[in-house]
Amino acid sequence: MSVVTPTRGTAVVAVGTAITLIASAIGFARAMTMPASMPDMTGDFPMSRLHGMPLSEMPEMFVAAVGILLVLSAAPWHPARRPVAADALSRRRTGLVAVVATAALTIDISKTSTLGFVIPGMREEYGISPGTASLLAVAGLTGTAAGALLFGRLADRYGRRRCYLIATLGFTATSMCGCMPTFAGNVVMCLLMGVAVGGLAPLLVTLLADVFGTRVRGPAVVALSVVATAIGYLVAAGSALWLEPVFGWRILWLIGAPTGLVLVAVTFLVPERAPGSAPAAPEVRTAVARSTLSTGLQRVYAALTGILTFGLTTWVPTLSRADGLSAGTANALLTAAALAMVPCAVLLAWCYRRFGPVPICLGLAVLTAAMLFALTFSGVADGAAWVSAGALVAALFAVNTMAAVFLPVAADLAESGRRAGVAGNISFCNRLGGLAGPLVLAALVASVSDVLVAVAVLALCSGLLSWYIGRRHRTATAGKSATLPEKAPL
């Protein structure tokens, strides 16, 4: 019995995975070949413009849900009586896992960033106000908050690979929300997609922290996270630039299906546990527990950067068009700015290695605030729309970097057996803060200058809080350097 049951469970998981992927692929193919049901702005009926379909015409969506339920029911959801043996990774496999986790994190971030590029087209099609449109972002961020907390706990208790598979399957299946016929349907599907996407973020950061040795873990994980953030936004902006004019805003959801297929295909590379996950000594656990990176201050910082990050992510495309820029011009500017973010991310990764997270966060906050205040009070923001668009993307990159720096640091400080849970908790707080971001900026969406001032003030608050966290951390760990795990300097 002990031999048959796991084998049978593995077979059911394989069948459920196949059902989900096949149904998602069929849904994507049908969506891409559907005839147009409404004219475009010229009065024509282009075959390439995507539109919604009644639920009765989307049986593959329900079939994919059945496949996911099969995977959930067959997975052995009980903790091992003995600790799961650590995976011994070769240097080559360590590199492969790092590449997979970074690529998946890039796709994960691009999907979150896509929210902002979807909203303008959705508002135009459904004729809804900015406040109503912000419900889409609220639903997505609610899902990401729940997913971060849920998958963070499950990954520590049941293993990384199983949770990775379920999150990627959910991400793939919910990409069919691009076919939903109503705004309410899109809100519901965005909530479900958010659960999968929110679960991936802390899980992938945890994987990166797992595979690197103690000496290089902090700098390497932060570097890859920041680079993934930059490339993720570039993917979202580039997709809006090149695909949205041809297919419409729905394509930005639907492309999650082929990318999700790739993520599921590399599941076998994901290790179950961290290599060499020996329990930390009691004095080490005490010293780490005193670190303010694992207390309320870190959660407050995560929530504050969440307001900035997700507020800007949601409304930057809309704000960029507020002064009369066309959709194509605005998307081109955002794509160019996102492209410039990639080498900046590499430079910031080196700065982290050299100076640590607190100077990076404080410096970014001060530079962002100074730039936005200068643009606002000089009048440039009101007179040059393209300058405002570039400034908003620069601010978005800065606050994304500030958010991306401390999550890997918190995961690095945690014991391997609690690493995913710690990352999930911090990510949860970040998403809770993000829930307020779209709503706050929705009230200011008609005034770019007001948004710039609000972002500048919040960025300064985040920078000061990061400085205070660093100061408290140094005070709490003074004299205990011999017992702390080796990590990047604060």
Short mmCIF file of C-alpha atoms in Angstrom, two decimals:
data_model
loop_
_atom_site.label_atom_id
_atom_site.label_comp_id
_atom_site.label_asym_id
_atom_site.label_seq_id
_atom_site.Cartn_x
_atom_site.Cartn_y
_atom_site.Cartn_z
CA MET A 1 0.00 0.00 0.00
CA SER A 2 2.80 2.44 0.82
CA VAL A 3 4.16 1.91 -2.69
CA VAL A 4 0.89 2.03 -4.64
CA THR A 5 -0.68 5.09 -3.04
CA PRO A 6 2.10 7.60 -3.87
CA THR A 7 2.31 6.19 -7.39
CA ARG A 8 -1.42 6.53 -7.88
CA GLY A 9 -1.34 10.06 -6.48
CA THR A 10 1.48 10.98 -8.84
CA ALA A 11 -0.51 9.63 -11.78
CA VAL A 12 -3.58 11.65 -10.81
CA VAL A 13 -1.43 14.79 -10.45
CA ALA A 14 -0.02 14.16 -13.93
CA VAL A 15 -3.51 13.66 -15.39
CA GLY A 16 -4.85 16.79 -13.68
CA THR A 17 -1.87 18.81 -14.89
CA ALA A 18 -2.37 17.58 -18.46
CA ILE A 19 -6.09 18.38 -18.38
CA THR A 20 -5.42 21.91 -17.14
CA LEU A 21 -2.72 22.63 -19.70
CA ILE A 22 -4.66 21.18 -22.65
CA ALA A 23 -7.82 23.07 -21.71
CA SER A 24 -5.85 26.32 -21.29
CA ALA A 25 -4.13 25.83 -24.65
CA ILE A 26 -7.47 25.19 -26.37
CA GLY A 27 -8.96 28.28 -24.73
CA PHE A 28 -6.04 30.40 -25.89
CA ALA A 29 -6.28 29.05 -29.45
CA ARG A 30 -10.04 29.64 -29.62
CA ALA A 31 -9.67 33.18 -28.27
CA MET A 32 -7.01 34.04 -30.83
CA THR A 33 -9.11 32.77 -33.76
CA MET A 34 -12.52 34.15 -32.78
CA PRO A 35 -14.23 36.52 -35.25
CA ALA A 36 -14.72 40.08 -34.07
CA SER A 37 -18.19 40.96 -32.77
CA MET A 38 -17.75 44.73 -32.58
CA PRO A 39 -16.25 47.34 -34.90
CA ASP A 40 -13.05 49.20 -34.17
CA MET A 41 -12.69 52.99 -34.25
CA THR A 42 -12.76 53.00 -38.07
CA GLY A 43 -16.03 51.06 -38.24
CA ASP A 44 -14.42 47.86 -39.54
CA PHE A 45 -14.69 44.37 -37.99
CA PRO A 46 -11.06 43.24 -37.69
CA MET A 47 -10.54 39.53 -37.14
CA SER A 48 -7.62 40.20 -34.80
CA ARG A 49 -9.52 42.28 -32.22
CA LEU A 50 -10.42 40.09 -29.25
CA HIS A 51 -13.73 40.26 -27.43
CA GLY A 52 -15.58 38.50 -24.66
CA MET A 53 -17.54 35.27 -24.99
CA PRO A 54 -20.52 33.97 -22.99
CA LEU A 55 -19.57 31.48 -20.30
CA SER A 56 -21.59 28.82 -22.12
CA GLU A 57 -19.10 29.10 -24.99
CA MET A 58 -16.05 28.59 -22.75
CA PRO A 59 -16.28 24.96 -21.54
CA GLU A 60 -12.47 24.70 -21.49
CA MET A 61 -12.36 27.14 -18.56
CA PHE A 62 -14.43 24.77 -16.41
CA VAL A 63 -12.43 21.76 -17.64
CA ALA A 64 -9.21 23.50 -16.53
CA ALA A 65 -10.76 24.08 -13.10
CA VAL A 66 -11.52 20.36 -12.85
CA GLY A 67 -7.88 19.58 -13.68
CA ILE A 68 -6.66 21.85 -10.88
CA LEU A 69 -9.08 20.21 -8.43
CA LEU A 70 -7.66 16.82 -9.42
CA VAL A 71 -4.13 18.02 -8.66
CA LEU A 72 -5.26 19.42 -5.31
CA SER A 73 -7.08 16.23 -4.33
CA ALA A 74 -4.23 13.89 -5.32
CA ALA A 75 -1.39 15.81 -3.69
CA PRO A 76 -0.50 14.33 -0.26
CA TRP A 77 -1.53 17.30 1.89
CA HIS A 78 -0.03 16.12 5.13
CA PRO A 79 3.29 17.13 6.67
CA ALA A 80 6.05 14.57 6.75
CA ARG A 81 6.61 12.91 10.13
CA ARG A 82 10.31 13.48 9.68
CA PRO A 83 11.90 16.58 8.14
CA VAL A 84 12.11 16.35 4.37
CA ALA A 85 15.68 15.66 3.32
CA ALA A 86 17.44 18.65 1.83
CA ASP A 87 18.06 18.51 -1.89
CA ALA A 88 21.77 18.38 -2.65
CA LEU A 89 22.15 20.63 -5.68
CA SER A 90 25.12 20.59 -7.98
CA ARG A 91 26.53 23.91 -9.13
CA ARG A 92 24.98 23.38 -12.56
CA ARG A 93 21.53 22.66 -11.15
CA THR A 94 21.85 25.61 -8.79
CA GLY A 95 22.32 27.82 -11.83
CA LEU A 96 19.33 26.24 -13.58
CA VAL A 97 17.08 26.73 -10.56
CA ALA A 98 18.23 30.36 -10.27
CA VAL A 99 17.45 30.95 -13.96
CA VAL A 100 14.02 29.30 -13.67
CA ALA A 101 13.12 31.23 -10.51
CA THR A 102 14.29 34.56 -11.99
CA ALA A 103 12.40 33.96 -15.25
CA ALA A 104 9.25 32.97 -13.36
CA LEU A 105 9.58 36.03 -11.10
CA THR A 106 9.90 38.19 -14.22
CA ILE A 107 6.68 36.76 -15.66
CA ASP A 108 4.99 37.11 -12.28
CA ILE A 109 5.92 40.80 -12.02
CA SER A 110 4.93 41.46 -15.63
CA LYS A 111 1.48 40.02 -14.96
CA THR A 112 0.98 42.35 -11.98
CA SER A 113 2.25 45.31 -14.01
CA THR A 114 -0.20 44.44 -16.80
CA LEU A 115 -3.05 45.65 -14.59
CA GLY A 116 -2.19 49.25 -15.39
CA PHE A 117 -2.10 48.66 -19.14
CA VAL A 118 -5.41 46.78 -19.14
CA ILE A 119 -7.43 49.45 -17.32
CA PRO A 120 -7.49 52.16 -20.06
CA GLY A 121 -8.82 49.77 -22.72
CA MET A 122 -11.25 48.22 -20.27
CA ARG A 123 -12.61 51.62 -19.29
CA GLU A 124 -13.16 52.47 -22.94
CA GLU A 125 -14.93 49.19 -23.77
CA TYR A 126 -17.18 49.04 -20.71
CA GLY A 127 -17.63 52.81 -20.27
CA ILE A 128 -16.67 52.82 -16.59
CA SER A 129 -15.18 55.52 -14.35
CA PRO A 130 -11.66 55.46 -12.88
CA GLY A 131 -13.10 54.60 -9.47
CA THR A 132 -15.00 51.63 -10.86
CA ALA A 133 -11.99 50.50 -12.88
CA SER A 134 -9.89 50.53 -9.72
CA LEU A 135 -12.02 47.61 -8.44
CA LEU A 136 -10.09 45.41 -10.87
CA ALA A 137 -6.82 46.35 -9.17
CA VAL A 138 -8.38 45.93 -5.72
CA ALA A 139 -9.58 42.42 -6.62
CA GLY A 140 -6.21 41.45 -8.07
CA LEU A 141 -4.29 42.76 -5.07
CA THR A 142 -6.69 41.10 -2.63
CA GLY A 143 -5.94 37.83 -4.40
CA THR A 144 -2.18 38.41 -4.31
CA ALA A 145 -2.33 39.15 -0.57
CA ALA A 146 -4.24 35.95 0.11
CA GLY A 147 -1.95 33.95 -2.20
CA ALA A 148 1.23 35.27 -0.58
CA LEU A 149 0.07 34.29 2.89
CA LEU A 150 -1.34 30.91 1.84
CA PHE A 151 1.47 29.67 -0.38
CA GLY A 152 4.16 30.98 1.98
CA ARG A 153 2.81 28.77 4.74
CA LEU A 154 2.20 25.77 2.48
CA ALA A 155 5.66 25.89 0.89
CA ASP A 156 7.38 25.55 4.28
CA ARG A 157 5.05 22.79 5.40
CA TYR A 158 4.64 20.68 2.27
CA GLY A 159 7.54 21.58 -0.01
CA ARG A 160 8.37 24.10 -2.72
CA ARG A 161 7.78 22.01 -5.84
CA ARG A 162 4.17 21.07 -5.07
CA CYS A 163 3.18 24.65 -4.31
CA TYR A 164 5.02 25.92 -7.39
CA LEU A 165 3.08 23.50 -9.61
CA ILE A 166 -0.31 24.50 -8.19
CA ALA A 167 0.46 28.23 -8.41
CA THR A 168 1.64 28.00 -12.03
CA LEU A 169 -1.38 25.88 -13.02
CA GLY A 170 -3.67 28.48 -11.48
CA PHE A 171 -1.78 31.26 -13.25
CA THR A 172 -2.14 29.44 -16.59
CA ALA A 173 -5.84 28.56 -16.27
CA THR A 174 -6.97 32.02 -15.11
CA SER A 175 -5.33 33.66 -18.14
CA MET A 176 -8.60 32.86 -19.91
CA CYS A 177 -10.11 35.83 -18.07
CA GLY A 178 -9.23 37.66 -21.28
CA CYS A 179 -12.43 36.11 -22.72
CA MET A 180 -14.77 37.23 -19.94
CA PRO A 181 -17.70 39.19 -21.43
CA THR A 182 -18.42 41.54 -18.50
CA PHE A 183 -16.43 43.76 -16.18
CA ALA A 184 -17.77 41.87 -13.15
CA GLY A 185 -16.51 38.61 -14.66
CA ASN A 186 -13.08 40.14 -15.16
CA VAL A 187 -13.01 41.28 -11.53
CA VAL A 188 -13.78 37.75 -10.29
CA MET A 189 -11.17 36.14 -12.55
CA CYS A 190 -8.60 38.78 -11.61
CA LEU A 191 -9.14 37.85 -7.97
CA LEU A 192 -8.48 34.18 -8.73
CA MET A 193 -5.45 34.98 -10.86
CA GLY A 194 -4.15 37.16 -8.04
CA VAL A 195 -4.13 34.21 -5.64
CA ALA A 196 -1.85 32.26 -8.00
CA VAL A 197 0.37 35.23 -8.85
CA GLY A 198 0.63 36.31 -5.21
CA GLY A 199 1.68 32.80 -4.25
CA LEU A 200 4.43 32.74 -6.83
CA ALA A 201 6.21 35.92 -5.69
CA PRO A 202 7.35 34.89 -2.15
CA LEU A 203 7.82 31.28 -3.30
CA LEU A 204 10.24 32.31 -6.05
CA VAL A 205 12.20 34.63 -3.77
CA THR A 206 12.43 31.73 -1.33
CA LEU A 207 13.73 29.43 -4.07
CA LEU A 208 16.44 31.94 -4.93
CA ALA A 209 17.39 32.22 -1.26
CA ASP A 210 17.42 28.41 -0.99
CA VAL A 211 19.88 27.69 -3.78
CA PHE A 212 22.61 30.22 -2.95
CA GLY A 213 25.23 29.79 -0.25
CA THR A 214 25.25 31.96 2.85
CA ARG A 215 28.07 34.25 1.67
CA VAL A 216 26.44 35.29 -1.60
CA ARG A 217 22.76 34.73 -0.82
CA GLY A 218 21.75 38.29 0.05
CA PRO A 219 23.45 40.13 -2.83
CA ALA A 220 22.57 37.45 -5.39
CA VAL A 221 18.89 37.24 -4.47
CA VAL A 222 18.47 41.02 -4.35
CA ALA A 223 20.29 41.42 -7.67
CA LEU A 224 18.12 38.86 -9.43
CA SER A 225 14.94 40.24 -7.85
CA VAL A 226 15.70 43.81 -8.95
CA VAL A 227 16.62 42.70 -12.47
CA ALA A 228 13.43 40.61 -12.66
CA THR A 229 11.43 43.67 -11.56
CA ALA A 230 12.91 45.80 -14.35
CA ILE A 231 12.51 43.17 -17.06
CA GLY A 232 9.01 42.29 -15.83
CA TYR A 233 7.80 45.85 -16.33
CA LEU A 234 9.57 45.96 -19.69
CA VAL A 235 7.66 42.83 -20.78
CA ALA A 236 4.35 44.38 -19.69
CA ALA A 237 5.06 47.71 -21.40
CA GLY A 238 6.38 46.04 -24.56
CA SER A 239 3.33 43.79 -24.79
CA ALA A 240 1.06 46.83 -24.50
CA LEU A 241 3.08 48.63 -27.17
CA TRP A 242 3.20 45.88 -29.78
CA LEU A 243 0.27 43.57 -29.05
CA GLU A 244 -2.51 45.79 -27.70
CA PRO A 245 -2.91 47.92 -30.88
CA VAL A 246 -3.42 44.74 -32.91
CA PHE A 247 -5.45 42.49 -30.60
CA GLY A 248 -6.89 44.85 -27.98
CA TRP A 249 -6.40 44.92 -24.22
CA ARG A 250 -7.56 41.32 -23.74
CA ILE A 251 -4.36 39.92 -25.23
CA LEU A 252 -2.48 41.18 -22.16
CA TRP A 253 -4.39 38.61 -20.09
CA LEU A 254 -4.39 35.80 -22.65
CA ILE A 255 -0.61 35.69 -23.11
CA GLY A 256 -0.47 34.24 -19.61
CA ALA A 257 -1.46 30.87 -21.10
CA PRO A 258 1.68 30.20 -23.20
CA THR A 259 4.00 31.65 -20.56
CA GLY A 260 2.28 29.54 -17.92
CA LEU A 261 2.83 26.42 -20.02
CA VAL A 262 6.56 27.14 -19.97
CA LEU A 263 6.57 27.64 -16.18
CA VAL A 264 4.76 24.33 -15.61
CA ALA A 265 7.14 22.50 -17.96
CA VAL A 266 10.16 23.30 -15.76
CA THR A 267 8.53 22.19 -12.49
CA PHE A 268 10.88 19.20 -12.28
CA LEU A 269 13.83 21.58 -11.75
CA VAL A 270 12.32 23.06 -8.59
CA PRO A 271 13.80 21.50 -5.40
CA GLU A 272 11.54 20.50 -2.54
CA ARG A 273 13.72 21.96 0.20
CA ALA A 274 16.74 24.16 0.66
CA PRO A 275 20.11 22.39 0.33
CA GLY A 276 21.84 22.00 3.67
CA SER A 277 18.82 23.14 5.66
CA ALA A 278 20.17 22.46 9.13
CA PRO A 279 18.32 24.01 12.09
CA ALA A 280 19.83 27.22 13.38
CA ALA A 281 21.33 27.31 16.85
CA PRO A 282 19.14 28.81 19.60
CA GLU A 283 21.38 31.86 20.01
CA VAL A 284 21.21 32.49 16.24
CA ARG A 285 17.43 32.28 16.27
CA THR A 286 17.32 34.72 19.19
CA ALA A 287 19.57 37.21 17.42
CA VAL A 288 17.61 36.98 14.19
CA ALA A 289 14.33 37.36 16.06
CA ARG A 290 15.60 40.63 17.48
CA SER A 291 16.21 41.96 13.98
CA THR A 292 13.72 44.65 13.09
CA LEU A 293 13.51 43.08 9.65
CA SER A 294 11.19 40.47 11.15
CA THR A 295 9.09 42.82 13.32
CA GLY A 296 6.28 45.30 12.81
CA LEU A 297 8.58 47.92 11.31
CA GLN A 298 9.34 45.68 8.35
CA ARG A 299 5.64 45.08 7.82
CA VAL A 300 4.91 48.81 7.96
CA TYR A 301 7.65 49.44 5.42
CA ALA A 302 6.26 46.70 3.17
CA ALA A 303 2.76 48.19 3.37
CA LEU A 304 4.00 51.70 2.59
CA THR A 305 6.00 50.60 -0.42
CA GLY A 306 2.96 48.58 -1.49
CA ILE A 307 0.87 51.75 -1.63
CA LEU A 308 3.49 53.33 -3.86
CA THR A 309 4.30 50.33 -6.01
CA PHE A 310 0.82 49.09 -6.84
CA GLY A 311 -0.71 52.55 -6.95
CA LEU A 312 1.77 53.60 -9.62
CA THR A 313 1.68 50.24 -11.41
CA THR A 314 -2.08 50.54 -11.79
CA TRP A 315 -2.30 54.16 -12.88
CA VAL A 316 0.96 55.04 -14.67
CA PRO A 317 -0.44 54.15 -18.15
CA THR A 318 -3.59 56.18 -17.49
CA LEU A 319 -1.69 59.13 -16.07
CA SER A 320 0.68 59.07 -19.03
CA ARG A 321 -2.27 59.66 -21.36
CA ALA A 322 -3.89 62.31 -19.16
CA ASP A 323 -2.24 65.25 -20.95
CA GLY A 324 -3.32 64.25 -24.42
CA LEU A 325 -0.73 61.67 -25.39
CA SER A 326 -2.05 58.94 -27.66
CA ALA A 327 -2.12 55.36 -26.40
CA GLY A 328 0.65 54.36 -28.83
CA THR A 329 2.91 57.27 -27.86
CA ALA A 330 2.35 56.73 -24.13
CA ASN A 331 3.09 53.01 -24.42
CA ALA A 332 6.21 53.71 -26.49
CA LEU A 333 7.48 56.13 -23.83
CA LEU A 334 6.77 53.64 -21.06
CA THR A 335 8.52 50.87 -22.98
CA ALA A 336 11.60 53.03 -23.61
CA ALA A 337 11.74 54.00 -19.94
CA ALA A 338 11.33 50.35 -18.91
CA LEU A 339 14.19 49.40 -21.24
CA ALA A 340 16.42 51.94 -19.52
CA MET A 341 15.50 50.37 -16.18
CA VAL A 342 17.31 47.11 -17.00
CA PRO A 343 20.93 48.43 -16.92
CA CYS A 344 19.96 50.58 -13.93
CA ALA A 345 18.85 47.41 -12.17
CA VAL A 346 22.27 45.85 -12.75
CA LEU A 347 23.94 48.97 -11.34
CA LEU A 348 21.68 48.94 -8.28
CA ALA A 349 22.49 45.27 -7.71
CA TRP A 350 26.18 46.19 -7.58
CA CYS A 351 25.39 49.08 -5.21
CA TYR A 352 23.56 46.70 -2.91
CA ARG A 353 26.61 44.43 -2.82
CA ARG A 354 28.79 47.41 -2.03
CA PHE A 355 26.64 49.47 0.38
CA GLY A 356 23.75 47.28 1.59
CA PRO A 357 19.95 47.77 1.41
CA VAL A 358 19.38 50.80 3.66
CA PRO A 359 21.58 53.30 1.74
CA ILE A 360 20.03 52.06 -1.51
CA CYS A 361 16.46 52.58 -0.28
CA LEU A 362 17.19 55.94 1.33
CA GLY A 363 19.08 57.18 -1.74
CA LEU A 364 16.31 56.10 -4.12
CA ALA A 365 13.67 57.77 -1.94
CA VAL A 366 15.52 61.08 -1.79
CA LEU A 367 16.32 61.11 -5.52
CA THR A 368 12.74 60.21 -6.43
CA ALA A 369 11.25 62.91 -4.20
CA ALA A 370 13.71 65.53 -5.46
CA MET A 371 12.95 64.70 -9.10
CA LEU A 372 9.18 64.76 -8.64
CA PHE A 373 9.18 67.96 -6.58
CA ALA A 374 11.38 69.66 -9.19
CA LEU A 375 9.08 68.62 -12.03
CA THR A 376 5.97 69.74 -10.17
CA PHE A 377 7.07 73.13 -8.89
CA SER A 378 8.93 74.07 -12.08
CA GLY A 379 5.76 73.56 -14.13
CA VAL A 380 7.44 71.08 -16.47
CA ALA A 381 5.06 68.28 -15.49
CA ASP A 382 2.03 70.24 -16.69
CA GLY A 383 3.64 71.40 -19.93
CA ALA A 384 5.41 68.28 -21.23
CA ALA A 385 3.40 65.07 -21.09
CA TRP A 386 6.31 62.91 -22.19
CA VAL A 387 8.46 64.24 -19.33
CA SER A 388 5.71 63.36 -16.85
CA ALA A 389 5.46 59.85 -18.31
CA GLY A 390 9.21 59.32 -17.98
CA ALA A 391 9.23 60.69 -14.43
CA LEU A 392 6.40 58.42 -13.38
CA VAL A 393 8.16 55.34 -14.75
CA ALA A 394 11.41 56.37 -13.04
CA ALA A 395 9.48 56.74 -9.78
CA LEU A 396 7.82 53.37 -10.38
CA PHE A 397 11.20 51.71 -10.86
CA ALA A 398 12.58 53.37 -7.73
CA VAL A 399 9.73 52.28 -5.46
CA ASN A 400 9.69 48.79 -7.01
CA THR A 401 13.39 48.52 -6.18
CA MET A 402 12.76 49.72 -2.63
CA ALA A 403 10.12 47.02 -2.26
CA ALA A 404 12.25 44.35 -3.95
CA VAL A 405 15.28 44.89 -1.71
CA PHE A 406 13.90 44.04 1.71
CA LEU A 407 11.88 40.92 0.83
CA PRO A 408 15.01 38.92 -0.12
CA VAL A 409 16.81 40.27 2.95
CA ALA A 410 14.00 39.05 5.21
CA ALA A 411 14.09 35.64 3.49
CA ASP A 412 17.87 35.53 3.86
CA LEU A 413 17.69 36.14 7.62
CA ALA A 414 15.01 33.50 8.19
CA GLU A 415 15.75 29.85 8.89
CA SER A 416 15.29 27.65 5.83
CA GLY A 417 12.32 25.86 7.44
CA ARG A 418 10.48 29.18 7.89
CA ARG A 419 11.84 31.09 4.92
CA ALA A 420 8.78 30.85 2.66
CA GLY A 421 6.47 31.78 5.52
CA VAL A 422 8.52 34.88 6.39
CA ALA A 423 8.62 35.94 2.73
CA GLY A 424 4.88 35.29 2.46
CA ASN A 425 4.11 37.43 5.51
CA ILE A 426 6.16 40.38 4.24
CA SER A 427 4.64 40.02 0.77
CA PHE A 428 1.18 39.87 2.36
CA CYS A 429 1.74 43.21 4.09
CA ASN A 430 3.07 44.67 0.85
CA ARG A 431 -0.11 43.60 -0.94
CA LEU A 432 -2.34 44.96 1.82
CA GLY A 433 -0.68 48.34 1.37
CA GLY A 434 -1.10 47.94 -2.36
CA LEU A 435 -4.86 47.62 -1.91
CA ALA A 436 -5.00 51.27 -0.87
CA GLY A 437 -2.67 52.46 -3.63
CA PRO A 438 -5.02 52.24 -6.64
CA LEU A 439 -7.89 53.77 -4.65
CA VAL A 440 -5.76 56.68 -3.42
CA LEU A 441 -4.41 57.50 -6.88
CA ALA A 442 -7.83 56.96 -8.47
CA ALA A 443 -8.99 60.09 -6.66
CA LEU A 444 -6.05 62.02 -8.16
CA VAL A 445 -6.03 60.50 -11.63
CA ALA A 446 -7.10 63.77 -13.28
CA SER A 447 -4.15 65.72 -11.87
CA VAL A 448 -0.66 64.53 -12.69
CA SER A 449 0.96 67.19 -10.49
CA ASP A 450 -0.96 66.11 -7.41
CA VAL A 451 0.04 62.51 -8.02
CA LEU A 452 3.72 63.50 -8.33
CA VAL A 453 3.61 65.36 -5.00
CA ALA A 454 1.82 62.48 -3.23
CA VAL A 455 4.33 59.95 -4.55
CA ALA A 456 7.25 62.16 -3.53
CA VAL A 457 5.99 62.52 0.05
CA LEU A 458 5.30 58.78 0.41
CA ALA A 459 8.71 57.94 -1.06
CA LEU A 460 10.41 60.16 1.52
CA CYS A 461 8.46 58.47 4.30
CA SER A 462 9.57 55.05 3.00
CA GLY A 463 13.20 56.16 2.84
CA LEU A 464 13.15 57.52 6.38
CA LEU A 465 11.54 54.34 7.63
CA SER A 466 14.21 52.21 5.93
CA TRP A 467 16.90 54.35 7.61
CA TYR A 468 15.23 53.87 10.99
CA ILE A 469 14.92 50.11 10.40
CA GLY A 470 18.62 49.93 9.62
CA ARG A 471 19.52 51.91 12.72
CA ARG A 472 17.34 49.70 14.94
CA HIS A 473 18.79 46.60 13.32
CA ARG A 474 22.37 47.67 14.02
CA THR A 475 21.46 48.48 17.63
CA ALA A 476 19.66 45.17 18.17
CA THR A 477 22.48 43.09 16.72
CA ALA A 478 25.38 44.98 18.27
CA GLY A 479 27.78 42.56 19.91
CA LYS A 480 26.08 39.53 18.33
CA SER A 481 27.86 39.52 14.99
CA ALA A 482 29.47 36.21 15.88
CA THR A 483 26.10 34.48 16.20
CA LEU A 484 24.32 36.04 13.23
CA PRO A 485 24.25 34.25 9.85
CA GLU A 486 26.49 35.82 7.25
CA LYS A 487 24.52 38.35 5.16
CA ALA A 488 24.79 41.60 3.27
CA PRO A 489 25.67 44.64 5.38
CA LEU A 490 22.95 46.93 6.66
#
